[in-house]
Amino acid sequence: METALTSPRVAWLRRVLLLKAALCFLLWGLPPLVGPSWFLALFGLTVPDDPLFLRLFGSMVIAFGVAYWYAYQDPIRNRAIVAAGVVDNGMATLTILGVALTTGVSSWFVWLSAVLTAFLCIAFLTLMPRE
């Protein structure tokens, strides 16, 4: 018998949430939090003279990754996290595009992040659990 948690739509949403949680921890969270300059240079990124905001960004992304992990476990109960994911990913995509149009973006990693966040925003919008 199919329940709300076992529907194909929710199954796909759970896959997307798992992907987002993994990306938050491994790709967007840990490198800026603890990555040395030489490691971040591999991604075409530079560490500012004062890395405080870079490190805070990494810790914030990891915190959001924890929230996505909770949403993965029960996306219907944690619908607000999925809605926050729409804003999170949509704002990240728009910010990258805005910077690209004004000052330019040369890092392949930033462009990859724009593609991934745009995909995630659309996926969360499409798969959002109904109330």
PDB file of C-alpha atoms in Angstrom:
ATOM      1  CA  MET A   1       0.000   0.000   0.000  1.00  0.00           C
ATOM      2  CA  GLU A   2       1.403   3.375  -1.021  1.00  0.00           C
ATOM      3  CA  THR A   3       1.554   6.065   1.636  1.00  0.00           C
ATOM      4  CA  ALA A   4       2.624   9.680   1.345  1.00  0.00           C
ATOM      5  CA  LEU A   5       6.160   8.770   2.439  1.00  0.00           C
ATOM      6  CA  THR A   6       6.467   5.958  -0.110  1.00  0.00           C
ATOM      7  CA  SER A   7       5.070   7.796  -3.130  1.00  0.00           C
ATOM      8  CA  PRO A   8       7.401   8.081  -6.146  1.00  0.00           C
ATOM      9  CA  ARG A   9       7.397  11.869  -5.855  1.00  0.00           C
ATOM     10  CA  VAL A  10       8.600  11.772  -2.249  1.00  0.00           C
ATOM     11  CA  ALA A  11      11.133   9.074  -3.140  1.00  0.00           C
ATOM     12  CA  TRP A  12      12.641  11.434  -5.741  1.00  0.00           C
ATOM     13  CA  LEU A  13      12.568  14.315  -3.278  1.00  0.00           C
ATOM     14  CA  ARG A  14      14.444  12.185  -0.752  1.00  0.00           C
ATOM     15  CA  ARG A  15      17.122  11.437  -3.365  1.00  0.00           C
ATOM     16  CA  VAL A  16      17.508  15.149  -4.099  1.00  0.00           C
ATOM     17  CA  LEU A  17      17.673  15.949  -0.377  1.00  0.00           C
ATOM     18  CA  LEU A  18      20.363  13.305   0.121  1.00  0.00           C
ATOM     19  CA  LEU A  19      22.345  14.770  -2.778  1.00  0.00           C
ATOM     20  CA  LYS A  20      21.986  18.277  -1.345  1.00  0.00           C
ATOM     21  CA  ALA A  21      23.065  17.147   2.138  1.00  0.00           C
ATOM     22  CA  ALA A  22      26.140  15.428   0.672  1.00  0.00           C
ATOM     23  CA  LEU A  23      27.015  18.495  -1.408  1.00  0.00           C
ATOM     24  CA  CYS A  24      26.622  20.715   1.658  1.00  0.00           C
ATOM     25  CA  PHE A  25      29.030  18.625   3.683  1.00  0.00           C
ATOM     26  CA  LEU A  26      31.606  17.561   1.121  1.00  0.00           C
ATOM     27  CA  LEU A  27      31.649  20.220  -1.587  1.00  0.00           C
ATOM     28  CA  TRP A  28      30.407  23.519  -0.168  1.00  0.00           C
ATOM     29  CA  GLY A  29      30.887  23.161   3.605  1.00  0.00           C
ATOM     30  CA  LEU A  30      34.104  21.440   4.592  1.00  0.00           C
ATOM     31  CA  PRO A  31      36.436  23.022   1.989  1.00  0.00           C
ATOM     32  CA  PRO A  32      35.730  26.643   2.997  1.00  0.00           C
ATOM     33  CA  LEU A  33      35.585  25.718   6.680  1.00  0.00           C
ATOM     34  CA  VAL A  34      38.915  23.900   6.947  1.00  0.00           C
ATOM     35  CA  GLY A  35      40.470  23.922   3.472  1.00  0.00           C
ATOM     36  CA  PRO A  36      43.944  25.404   3.130  1.00  0.00           C
ATOM     37  CA  SER A  37      44.710  27.958   0.432  1.00  0.00           C
ATOM     38  CA  TRP A  38      46.413  25.457  -1.868  1.00  0.00           C
ATOM     39  CA  PHE A  39      43.356  23.167  -1.785  1.00  0.00           C
ATOM     40  CA  LEU A  40      40.884  25.938  -2.586  1.00  0.00           C
ATOM     41  CA  ALA A  41      43.145  27.059  -5.454  1.00  0.00           C
ATOM     42  CA  LEU A  42      42.371  23.709  -7.128  1.00  0.00           C
ATOM     43  CA  PHE A  43      38.789  24.973  -7.451  1.00  0.00           C
ATOM     44  CA  GLY A  44      39.857  28.345  -8.829  1.00  0.00           C
ATOM     45  CA  LEU A  45      39.108  30.021  -5.498  1.00  0.00           C
ATOM     46  CA  THR A  46      41.262  32.269  -3.351  1.00  0.00           C
ATOM     47  CA  VAL A  47      41.331  32.621   0.411  1.00  0.00           C
ATOM     48  CA  PRO A  48      40.933  36.235   1.511  1.00  0.00           C
ATOM     49  CA  ASP A  49      43.507  37.794   3.836  1.00  0.00           C
ATOM     50  CA  ASP A  50      40.976  37.515   6.647  1.00  0.00           C
ATOM     51  CA  PRO A  51      39.276  34.125   6.148  1.00  0.00           C
ATOM     52  CA  LEU A  52      36.669  34.663   8.891  1.00  0.00           C
ATOM     53  CA  PHE A  53      33.689  35.043   6.529  1.00  0.00           C
ATOM     54  CA  LEU A  54      34.864  32.144   4.372  1.00  0.00           C
ATOM     55  CA  ARG A  55      35.060  29.924   7.468  1.00  0.00           C
ATOM     56  CA  LEU A  56      31.669  31.164   8.718  1.00  0.00           C
ATOM     57  CA  PHE A  57      30.196  30.394   5.284  1.00  0.00           C
ATOM     58  CA  GLY A  58      31.518  26.840   5.521  1.00  0.00           C
ATOM     59  CA  SER A  59      30.033  26.343   8.977  1.00  0.00           C
ATOM     60  CA  MET A  60      26.683  27.780   7.872  1.00  0.00           C
ATOM     61  CA  VAL A  61      26.557  25.439   4.877  1.00  0.00           C
ATOM     62  CA  ILE A  62      27.294  22.457   7.117  1.00  0.00           C
ATOM     63  CA  ALA A  63      24.479  23.546   9.440  1.00  0.00           C
ATOM     64  CA  PHE A  64      22.145  23.686   6.454  1.00  0.00           C
ATOM     65  CA  GLY A  65      23.401  20.222   5.470  1.00  0.00           C
ATOM     66  CA  VAL A  66      22.221  18.927   8.854  1.00  0.00           C
ATOM     67  CA  ALA A  67      18.795  20.441   8.165  1.00  0.00           C
ATOM     68  CA  TYR A  68      18.683  18.767   4.743  1.00  0.00           C
ATOM     69  CA  TRP A  69      19.541  15.470   6.441  1.00  0.00           C
ATOM     70  CA  TYR A  70      16.487  15.862   8.707  1.00  0.00           C
ATOM     71  CA  ALA A  71      14.348  16.708   5.679  1.00  0.00           C
ATOM     72  CA  TYR A  72      15.682  13.601   3.922  1.00  0.00           C
ATOM     73  CA  GLN A  73      14.457  11.433   6.800  1.00  0.00           C
ATOM     74  CA  ASP A  74      10.907  12.815   6.592  1.00  0.00           C
ATOM     75  CA  PRO A  75      10.345  15.371   3.816  1.00  0.00           C
ATOM     76  CA  ILE A  76       6.636  15.723   4.534  1.00  0.00           C
ATOM     77  CA  ARG A  77       7.115  16.555   8.194  1.00  0.00           C
ATOM     78  CA  ASN A  78      10.068  18.810   7.332  1.00  0.00           C
ATOM     79  CA  ARG A  79       8.394  20.611   4.431  1.00  0.00           C
ATOM     80  CA  ALA A  80       9.669  23.977   5.724  1.00  0.00           C
ATOM     81  CA  ILE A  81      13.260  22.815   5.172  1.00  0.00           C
ATOM     82  CA  VAL A  82      12.417  21.947   1.574  1.00  0.00           C
ATOM     83  CA  ALA A  83      10.876  25.418   1.162  1.00  0.00           C
ATOM     84  CA  ALA A  84      14.016  26.959   2.652  1.00  0.00           C
ATOM     85  CA  GLY A  85      15.958  24.910   0.106  1.00  0.00           C
ATOM     86  CA  VAL A  86      14.136  26.693  -2.698  1.00  0.00           C
ATOM     87  CA  VAL A  87      15.277  30.035  -1.267  1.00  0.00           C
ATOM     88  CA  ASP A  88      18.779  28.776  -0.427  1.00  0.00           C
ATOM     89  CA  ASN A  89      19.477  27.409  -3.884  1.00  0.00           C
ATOM     90  CA  GLY A  90      17.612  30.118  -5.768  1.00  0.00           C
ATOM     91  CA  MET A  91      19.509  32.882  -3.966  1.00  0.00           C
ATOM     92  CA  ALA A  92      22.844  31.140  -4.542  1.00  0.00           C
ATOM     93  CA  THR A  93      22.125  30.843  -8.267  1.00  0.00           C
ATOM     94  CA  LEU A  94      20.978  34.463  -8.556  1.00  0.00           C
ATOM     95  CA  THR A  95      23.980  35.693  -6.580  1.00  0.00           C
ATOM     96  CA  ILE A  96      26.426  33.881  -8.843  1.00  0.00           C
ATOM     97  CA  LEU A  97      24.659  35.184 -11.943  1.00  0.00           C
ATOM     98  CA  GLY A  98      24.603  38.713 -10.525  1.00  0.00           C
ATOM     99  CA  VAL A  99      28.311  38.635  -9.776  1.00  0.00           C
ATOM    100  CA  ALA A 100      29.009  37.140 -13.196  1.00  0.00           C
ATOM    101  CA  LEU A 101      27.150  39.990 -14.894  1.00  0.00           C
ATOM    102  CA  THR A 102      28.753  42.756 -12.831  1.00  0.00           C
ATOM    103  CA  THR A 103      32.323  41.789 -11.993  1.00  0.00           C
ATOM    104  CA  GLY A 104      32.733  38.418 -13.674  1.00  0.00           C
ATOM    105  CA  VAL A 105      33.265  34.866 -12.477  1.00  0.00           C
ATOM    106  CA  SER A 106      36.275  32.916 -13.679  1.00  0.00           C
ATOM    107  CA  SER A 107      36.171  29.857 -11.415  1.00  0.00           C
ATOM    108  CA  TRP A 108      34.887  26.647 -12.989  1.00  0.00           C
ATOM    109  CA  PHE A 109      33.780  25.578  -9.510  1.00  0.00           C
ATOM    110  CA  VAL A 110      31.551  28.624  -9.086  1.00  0.00           C
ATOM    111  CA  TRP A 111      29.923  27.974 -12.473  1.00  0.00           C
ATOM    112  CA  LEU A 112      29.393  24.316 -11.532  1.00  0.00           C
ATOM    113  CA  SER A 113      27.844  25.489  -8.260  1.00  0.00           C
ATOM    114  CA  ALA A 114      25.483  27.771 -10.201  1.00  0.00           C
ATOM    115  CA  VAL A 115      24.318  24.855 -12.341  1.00  0.00           C
ATOM    116  CA  LEU A 116      23.884  22.572  -9.333  1.00  0.00           C
ATOM    117  CA  THR A 117      22.002  25.155  -7.252  1.00  0.00           C
ATOM    118  CA  ALA A 118      19.716  25.999 -10.177  1.00  0.00           C
ATOM    119  CA  PHE A 119      18.949  22.285 -10.605  1.00  0.00           C
ATOM    120  CA  LEU A 120      18.310  21.869  -6.872  1.00  0.00           C
ATOM    121  CA  CYS A 121      16.036  24.915  -6.724  1.00  0.00           C
ATOM    122  CA  ILE A 122      13.931  23.609  -9.609  1.00  0.00           C
ATOM    123  CA  ALA A 123      13.887  20.092  -8.141  1.00  0.00           C
ATOM    124  CA  PHE A 124      12.704  21.359  -4.748  1.00  0.00           C
ATOM    125  CA  LEU A 125      10.025  23.503  -6.390  1.00  0.00           C
ATOM    126  CA  THR A 126       8.837  20.600  -8.512  1.00  0.00           C
ATOM    127  CA  LEU A 127       8.930  17.950  -5.789  1.00  0.00           C
ATOM    128  CA  MET A 128       7.732  20.067  -2.840  1.00  0.00           C
ATOM    129  CA  PRO A 129       5.347  18.008  -0.697  1.00  0.00           C
ATOM    130  CA  ARG A 130       1.771  19.210  -0.771  1.00  0.00           C
ATOM    131  CA  GLU A 131       0.188  20.244   2.492  1.00  0.00           C
TER     132      GLU A 131
END
